[in-house]
Short mmCIF file of C-alpha atoms in Angstrom, two decimals:
data_model
loop_
_atom_site.label_atom_id
_atom_site.label_comp_id
_atom_site.label_asym_id
_atom_site.label_seq_id
_atom_site.Cartn_x
_atom_site.Cartn_y
_atom_site.Cartn_z
CA UNK A 1 -22.54 48.43 33.53
CA UNK A 2 -22.39 50.15 30.05
CA UNK A 3 -19.45 51.82 28.48
CA UNK A 4 -19.92 53.66 25.15
CA UNK A 5 -22.88 51.38 24.24
CA UNK A 6 -21.19 48.28 25.14
CA UNK A 7 -22.19 46.13 27.92
CA UNK A 8 -19.31 45.37 30.49
CA UNK A 9 -19.58 42.15 32.52
CA UNK A 10 -18.11 41.72 35.89
CA UNK A 11 -15.27 39.21 36.64
CA UNK A 12 -18.01 36.82 38.35
CA UNK A 13 -20.35 37.14 35.32
CA UNK A 14 -17.58 36.44 32.81
CA UNK A 15 -16.67 33.32 34.87
CA UNK A 16 -19.92 32.19 34.85
CA UNK A 17 -20.28 32.81 31.12
CA UNK A 18 -17.10 30.91 30.51
CA UNK A 19 -18.34 27.80 32.53
CA UNK A 20 -21.56 27.60 30.84
CA UNK A 21 -22.72 27.80 27.07
CA UNK A 22 -21.09 30.43 24.88
CA UNK A 23 -24.39 31.03 23.21
CA UNK A 24 -25.96 33.65 25.21
CA UNK A 25 -28.85 34.16 22.70
CA UNK A 26 -30.54 32.32 19.84
CA UNK A 27 -28.61 34.84 17.60
CA UNK A 28 -25.38 33.88 19.14
CA UNK A 29 -26.08 30.21 18.56
CA UNK A 30 -26.98 30.57 15.12
CA UNK A 31 -23.61 32.53 14.62
CA UNK A 32 -21.72 29.75 16.05
CA UNK A 33 -23.23 27.24 14.04
CA UNK A 34 -22.65 29.22 10.86
CA UNK A 35 -18.82 29.73 12.09
CA UNK A 36 -18.69 25.86 12.60
CA UNK A 37 -19.96 25.20 9.02
CA UNK A 38 -17.00 27.30 7.67
CA UNK A 39 -14.37 25.64 9.51
CA UNK A 40 -11.83 24.11 7.48
CA UNK A 41 -12.35 20.37 7.19
CA UNK A 42 -8.68 19.46 7.29
CA UNK A 43 -8.72 21.12 11.06
CA UNK A 44 -10.94 18.25 12.11
CA UNK A 45 -8.36 15.62 11.46
CA UNK A 46 -6.04 14.62 14.30
CA UNK A 47 -2.88 13.62 12.47
CA UNK A 48 -2.33 11.42 9.60
CA UNK A 49 -3.95 8.33 11.22
CA UNK A 50 -7.32 9.99 11.01
CA UNK A 51 -6.71 11.06 7.45
CA UNK A 52 -5.67 7.58 6.46
CA UNK A 53 -8.52 5.89 8.33
CA UNK A 54 -11.39 8.18 6.96
CA UNK A 55 -9.96 8.16 3.47
CA UNK A 56 -10.24 4.43 3.40
CA UNK A 57 -13.87 4.87 3.96
CA UNK A 58 -14.96 7.93 2.11
CA UNK A 59 -11.66 9.22 0.51
CA UNK A 60 -12.97 8.06 -2.79
CA UNK A 61 -15.45 11.02 -2.81
CA UNK A 62 -13.09 13.73 -1.60
CA UNK A 63 -12.23 14.50 -5.12
CA UNK A 64 -15.87 14.94 -6.06
CA UNK A 65 -17.14 18.21 -7.31
CA UNK A 66 -19.66 18.64 -4.59
CA UNK A 67 -17.06 18.01 -1.73
CA UNK A 68 -15.31 21.10 -0.81
CA UNK A 69 -12.68 20.47 1.88
CA UNK A 70 -12.13 24.03 2.58
CA UNK A 71 -15.24 23.86 4.61
CA UNK A 72 -16.93 21.57 7.09
CA UNK A 73 -20.24 21.86 5.33
CA UNK A 74 -18.61 21.08 2.00
CA UNK A 75 -16.81 18.05 3.40
CA UNK A 76 -20.12 16.58 4.64
CA UNK A 77 -20.93 15.86 1.04
CA UNK A 78 -18.83 12.87 1.16
CA UNK A 79 -21.05 11.35 3.74
CA UNK A 80 -24.11 11.86 1.55
CA UNK A 81 -22.02 10.47 -1.57
CA UNK A 82 -21.03 7.37 0.58
CA UNK A 83 -24.64 6.84 1.49
CA UNK A 84 -25.81 6.80 -2.05
CA UNK A 85 -22.64 4.37 -2.86
CA UNK A 86 -23.43 2.12 0.31
CA UNK A 87 -27.14 1.72 -0.56
CA UNK A 88 -28.86 2.56 -3.72
CA UNK A 89 -32.15 1.76 -2.55
CA UNK A 90 -32.32 4.86 -0.29
CA UNK A 91 -30.87 7.81 -2.33
CA UNK A 92 -30.05 10.96 -0.11
CA UNK A 93 -30.76 13.17 1.34
CA UNK A 94 -33.26 9.92 2.77
CA UNK A 95 -33.23 9.63 6.57
CA UNK A 96 -34.49 6.21 7.73
CA UNK A 97 -37.22 5.51 10.13
CA UNK A 98 -35.35 4.63 13.65
CA UNK A 99 -36.50 1.06 13.45
CA UNK A 100 -35.37 0.26 9.84
CA UNK A 101 -32.90 -2.74 8.91
CA UNK A 102 -33.19 -5.40 11.70
CA UNK A 103 -29.67 -6.89 11.35
CA UNK A 104 -27.97 -4.44 8.93
CA UNK A 105 -26.35 -0.91 9.44
CA UNK A 106 -28.90 1.49 8.08
CA UNK A 107 -26.78 2.73 5.41
CA UNK A 108 -24.24 0.06 4.92
CA UNK A 109 -21.06 -0.74 6.78
CA UNK A 110 -19.04 1.91 5.16
CA UNK A 111 -21.00 4.93 5.94
CA UNK A 112 -21.83 3.53 9.49
CA UNK A 113 -18.06 3.39 10.12
CA UNK A 114 -17.47 6.83 8.38
CA UNK A 115 -19.99 8.22 10.83
CA UNK A 116 -18.57 6.70 14.04
CA UNK A 117 -15.29 8.01 12.94
CA UNK A 118 -16.64 11.47 12.30
CA UNK A 119 -18.14 11.16 15.85
CA UNK A 120 -14.94 10.39 17.37
CA UNK A 121 -13.08 13.19 15.94
CA UNK A 122 -15.66 15.73 16.87
CA UNK A 123 -15.36 14.51 20.53
CA UNK A 124 -11.62 14.74 20.51
CA UNK A 125 -12.01 18.60 19.61
CA UNK A 126 -15.14 18.93 21.95
CA UNK A 127 -12.82 18.36 25.07
CA UNK A 128 -11.00 21.77 23.91
CA UNK A 129 -7.53 20.00 24.31
CA UNK A 130 -6.87 20.29 20.46
CA UNK A 131 -5.95 23.35 18.21
CA UNK A 132 -7.61 24.95 16.56
CA UNK A 133 -10.56 25.57 19.37
CA UNK A 134 -13.37 26.24 16.70
CA UNK A 135 -15.23 22.90 17.25
CA UNK A 136 -14.81 23.32 20.85
CA UNK A 137 -16.46 26.76 21.03
CA UNK A 138 -19.61 25.38 19.03
CA UNK A 139 -19.85 22.29 21.20
CA UNK A 140 -20.26 24.27 24.37
CA UNK A 141 -23.73 25.47 23.66
CA UNK A 142 -26.62 23.20 24.64
CA UNK A 143 -28.02 20.51 22.75
CA UNK A 144 -31.42 22.45 22.84
CA UNK A 145 -29.74 25.75 21.74
CA UNK A 146 -28.01 23.79 18.83
CA UNK A 147 -31.18 22.27 17.62
CA UNK A 148 -33.03 25.69 17.79
CA UNK A 149 -30.44 27.10 15.74
CA UNK A 150 -30.72 24.32 13.19
CA UNK A 151 -34.34 25.10 13.00
CA UNK A 152 -33.60 28.91 12.55
CA UNK A 153 -31.16 28.27 9.86
CA UNK A 154 -33.65 26.53 7.52
CA UNK A 155 -33.55 28.84 4.60
CA UNK A 156 -34.19 28.99 1.05
CA UNK A 157 -32.18 30.41 -2.03
CA UNK A 158 -33.65 34.13 -1.44
CA UNK A 159 -32.31 33.87 2.36
CA UNK A 160 -36.04 33.64 3.59
CA UNK A 161 -37.04 30.71 5.91
CA UNK A 162 -38.04 27.55 3.87
CA UNK A 163 -41.09 26.53 5.86
CA UNK A 164 -40.85 22.78 5.08
CA UNK A 165 -37.15 22.46 6.16
CA UNK A 166 -37.99 24.46 9.30
CA UNK A 167 -41.07 21.93 10.12
CA UNK A 168 -38.59 18.84 9.25
CA UNK A 169 -36.18 20.25 11.67
CA UNK A 170 -38.59 21.10 14.21
CA UNK A 171 -39.76 17.23 13.94
CA UNK A 172 -36.34 15.95 14.37
CA UNK A 173 -35.74 18.31 17.18
CA UNK A 174 -38.53 16.86 19.16
CA UNK A 175 -37.31 13.41 18.44
CA UNK A 176 -33.77 13.92 19.61
CA UNK A 177 -34.96 15.57 22.57
CA UNK A 178 -36.94 12.69 23.63
CA UNK A 179 -33.65 10.84 23.62
CA UNK A 180 -31.14 13.32 24.80
CA UNK A 181 -31.15 15.96 27.59
CA UNK A 182 -31.40 19.30 25.85
CA UNK A 183 -30.04 21.23 28.75
CA UNK A 184 -26.63 19.32 28.46
CA UNK A 185 -23.68 20.65 26.50
CA UNK A 186 -23.54 19.61 22.89
CA UNK A 187 -20.39 17.91 23.80
CA UNK A 188 -21.89 15.66 26.44
CA UNK A 189 -24.87 14.88 24.12
CA UNK A 190 -21.97 13.57 21.45
CA UNK A 191 -20.52 11.51 24.39
CA UNK A 192 -24.11 10.02 24.87
CA UNK A 193 -24.66 8.84 21.37
CA UNK A 194 -21.14 7.35 21.04
CA UNK A 195 -21.89 5.43 24.52
CA UNK A 196 -25.02 4.10 23.00
CA UNK A 197 -23.33 3.10 19.89
CA UNK A 198 -20.41 1.68 22.01
CA UNK A 199 -22.74 -0.48 24.10
CA UNK A 200 -24.83 -2.01 21.19
CA UNK A 201 -21.42 -2.42 19.01
CA UNK A 202 -19.98 -4.60 21.81
CA UNK A 203 -22.71 -7.36 21.19
CA UNK A 204 -21.26 -7.81 17.78
CA UNK A 205 -17.60 -7.51 18.80
CA UNK A 206 -18.22 -10.45 21.11
CA UNK A 207 -19.96 -12.24 18.21
CA UNK A 208 -16.92 -11.58 16.01
CA UNK A 209 -14.74 -12.63 18.86
CA UNK A 210 -16.61 -16.20 18.94
CA UNK A 211 -16.45 -16.46 15.34
CA UNK A 212 -12.57 -15.66 15.04
CA UNK A 213 -12.01 -18.46 17.79
CA UNK A 214 -14.16 -20.77 15.98
CA UNK A 215 -12.02 -20.31 12.63
CA UNK A 216 -8.83 -20.52 14.78
CA UNK A 217 -9.90 -23.54 16.37
CA UNK A 218 -10.74 -25.11 12.91
CA UNK A 219 -7.22 -24.03 11.72
CA UNK A 220 -5.76 -25.66 14.88
CA UNK A 221 -7.53 -28.93 14.20
CA UNK A 222 -6.62 -28.92 10.39
CA UNK A 223 -2.79 -27.69 10.98
CA UNK A 224 -2.27 -28.35 14.56
CA UNK A 225 -1.76 -24.75 15.38
CA UNK A 226 -4.01 -22.16 17.02
CA UNK A 227 -3.74 -18.13 17.69
CA UNK A 228 -6.99 -17.27 19.38
CA UNK A 229 -7.27 -13.45 19.57
CA UNK A 230 -7.76 -11.77 22.87
CA UNK A 231 -10.46 -9.30 23.33
CA UNK A 232 -9.73 -5.64 24.02
CA UNK A 233 -10.88 -3.30 26.68
CA UNK A 234 -12.28 -0.11 25.28
CA UNK A 235 -11.92 3.24 27.40
CA UNK A 236 -15.37 5.25 28.07
CA UNK A 237 -15.44 7.84 25.00
CA UNK A 238 -16.24 10.48 27.43
CA UNK A 239 -13.25 9.70 29.70
CA UNK A 240 -10.54 12.37 30.10
CA UNK A 241 -8.18 9.42 30.04
CA UNK A 242 -9.12 8.64 26.30
CA UNK A 243 -6.38 10.17 24.47
CA UNK A 244 -7.22 11.52 21.09
CA UNK A 245 -7.40 8.64 18.30
CA UNK A 246 -7.66 6.04 21.19
CA UNK A 247 -10.86 4.18 19.89
CA UNK A 248 -11.06 5.02 15.97
CA UNK A 249 -11.26 1.88 13.85
CA UNK A 250 -11.45 -0.42 17.05
CA UNK A 251 -15.18 0.08 17.19
CA UNK A 252 -16.21 -0.23 13.52
CA UNK A 253 -18.45 -2.79 12.38
CA UNK A 254 -17.36 -5.88 10.16
CA UNK A 255 -18.87 -6.82 6.88
CA UNK A 256 -20.04 -10.03 8.46
CA UNK A 257 -23.68 -11.30 7.70
CA UNK A 258 -25.35 -10.84 11.11
CA UNK A 259 -28.65 -12.51 10.04
CA UNK A 260 -29.60 -15.25 12.80
CA UNK A 261 -30.11 -17.99 10.17
CA UNK A 262 -26.41 -17.39 8.56
CA UNK A 263 -24.80 -17.56 12.34
CA UNK A 264 -26.94 -20.73 13.29
CA UNK A 265 -25.78 -22.41 10.07
CA UNK A 266 -22.14 -21.37 11.17
CA UNK A 267 -22.78 -22.71 14.86
CA UNK A 268 -23.76 -26.08 13.33
CA UNK A 269 -20.40 -26.28 11.63
CA UNK A 270 -18.43 -25.44 14.85
CA UNK A 271 -15.98 -28.00 15.97
CA UNK A 272 -16.30 -27.04 19.61
CA UNK A 273 -19.75 -27.70 21.58
CA UNK A 274 -18.64 -24.57 23.81
CA UNK A 275 -18.19 -22.18 20.97
CA UNK A 276 -21.43 -23.53 19.20
CA UNK A 277 -23.38 -23.04 22.55
CA UNK A 278 -21.97 -19.32 22.50
CA UNK A 279 -22.87 -18.77 18.85
CA UNK A 280 -26.40 -20.14 19.35
CA UNK A 281 -26.68 -17.75 22.35
CA UNK A 282 -25.49 -14.79 20.41
CA UNK A 283 -27.73 -15.79 17.32
CA UNK A 284 -31.02 -14.44 19.33
CA UNK A 285 -32.96 -12.79 16.92
CA UNK A 286 -34.39 -10.24 19.53
CA UNK A 287 -30.70 -9.71 20.95
CA UNK A 288 -29.26 -8.98 17.26
CA UNK A 289 -32.21 -6.72 16.43
CA UNK A 290 -32.01 -4.73 19.49
CA UNK A 291 -28.29 -4.20 19.19
CA UNK A 292 -28.53 -3.07 15.75
CA UNK A 293 -31.55 -0.86 16.28
CA UNK A 294 -29.61 0.75 18.95
CA UNK A 295 -26.29 1.17 16.51
CA UNK A 296 -28.64 2.45 13.61
CA UNK A 297 -30.55 5.02 16.15
CA UNK A 298 -27.12 6.25 17.15
CA UNK A 299 -25.59 6.66 13.69
CA UNK A 300 -28.68 8.20 12.58
CA UNK A 301 -28.38 10.80 15.40
CA UNK A 302 -24.90 11.56 14.44
CA UNK A 303 -25.92 12.21 10.75
CA UNK A 304 -28.82 14.52 11.89
CA UNK A 305 -26.87 16.58 14.31
CA UNK A 306 -23.38 16.90 12.25
CA UNK A 307 -24.00 16.03 8.63
CA UNK A 308 -27.51 16.68 7.28
CA UNK A 309 -28.07 20.33 8.40
CA UNK A 310 -24.59 21.29 6.69
CA UNK A 311 -25.67 19.84 3.59
CA UNK A 312 -28.45 22.35 3.62
CA UNK A 313 -26.37 25.05 4.41
CA UNK A 314 -24.12 24.05 1.35
CA UNK A 315 -26.85 23.73 -0.85
CA UNK A 316 -28.01 27.37 0.10
CA UNK A 317 -24.40 28.48 -0.16
CA UNK A 318 -23.89 27.31 -3.80
CA UNK A 319 -27.59 28.58 -4.97
CA UNK A 320 -26.81 32.05 -3.21
CA UNK A 321 -23.79 32.57 -5.49
CA UNK A 322 -25.03 31.12 -8.90
#
């Protein structure tokens, strides 16, 4: 029904629209992404705990001239700087192959943990329970619509489309759609990525637990005391029962050297045959490489979806106003 040039929706149509994606067209999807890029970065944080945790990871870069905390796209520069600081061998905007780094985080521990933290903060907002709801609105479009919008927003200084950037994003669009369902809401795709990360991370958490127990046992034998830490049960990141801020730094990778030869050397020094056997089991080259590969793919996907596109938008924003 039309009214003075406007299309008026029936109640049923409005309810259907509200329950599905908010991006009714490619143009609407692009506008949602642009609106997302302009959200104030401070709105992303859920309380001082978030600020403290992420500040400990990338806060040293927040005062850099390239980092503009007044916008999400400006804030993304802190992740580029962290990548450069963490690993000088791969200068930004390097995007790794999805099978790089057999036993190490793809960009280093600091950046790995910062990317996971960003994903968890976005997930809290994607549920729509927090104010403001700007992040939530963008997360309701489908993954396919979001990726198409990123391709469409590949532009150059004069505002015309940059074919190289467009082709690059078209390539990554196809890669991501092979791993994740493009018809799912973007929020569910984010959940899937974080679940993928957590499943793989638990391999290293179990390994760290064994190493902590080994160290405590050594202290017990030397000093007559022991305090073995208990493992924690972690909630499903997609569960409605997971309160904002629940996971956070609990799921960060440690600075440990996870190379099999290093772990086997530690196993040989273990005072307990049982712990030594467990360490040898978790020192499997194939097992560790598989888990780290999954972690690196999940973290790379987080970067590709929620950091790199906004770096390009920020570059365009700065160039346009020179």
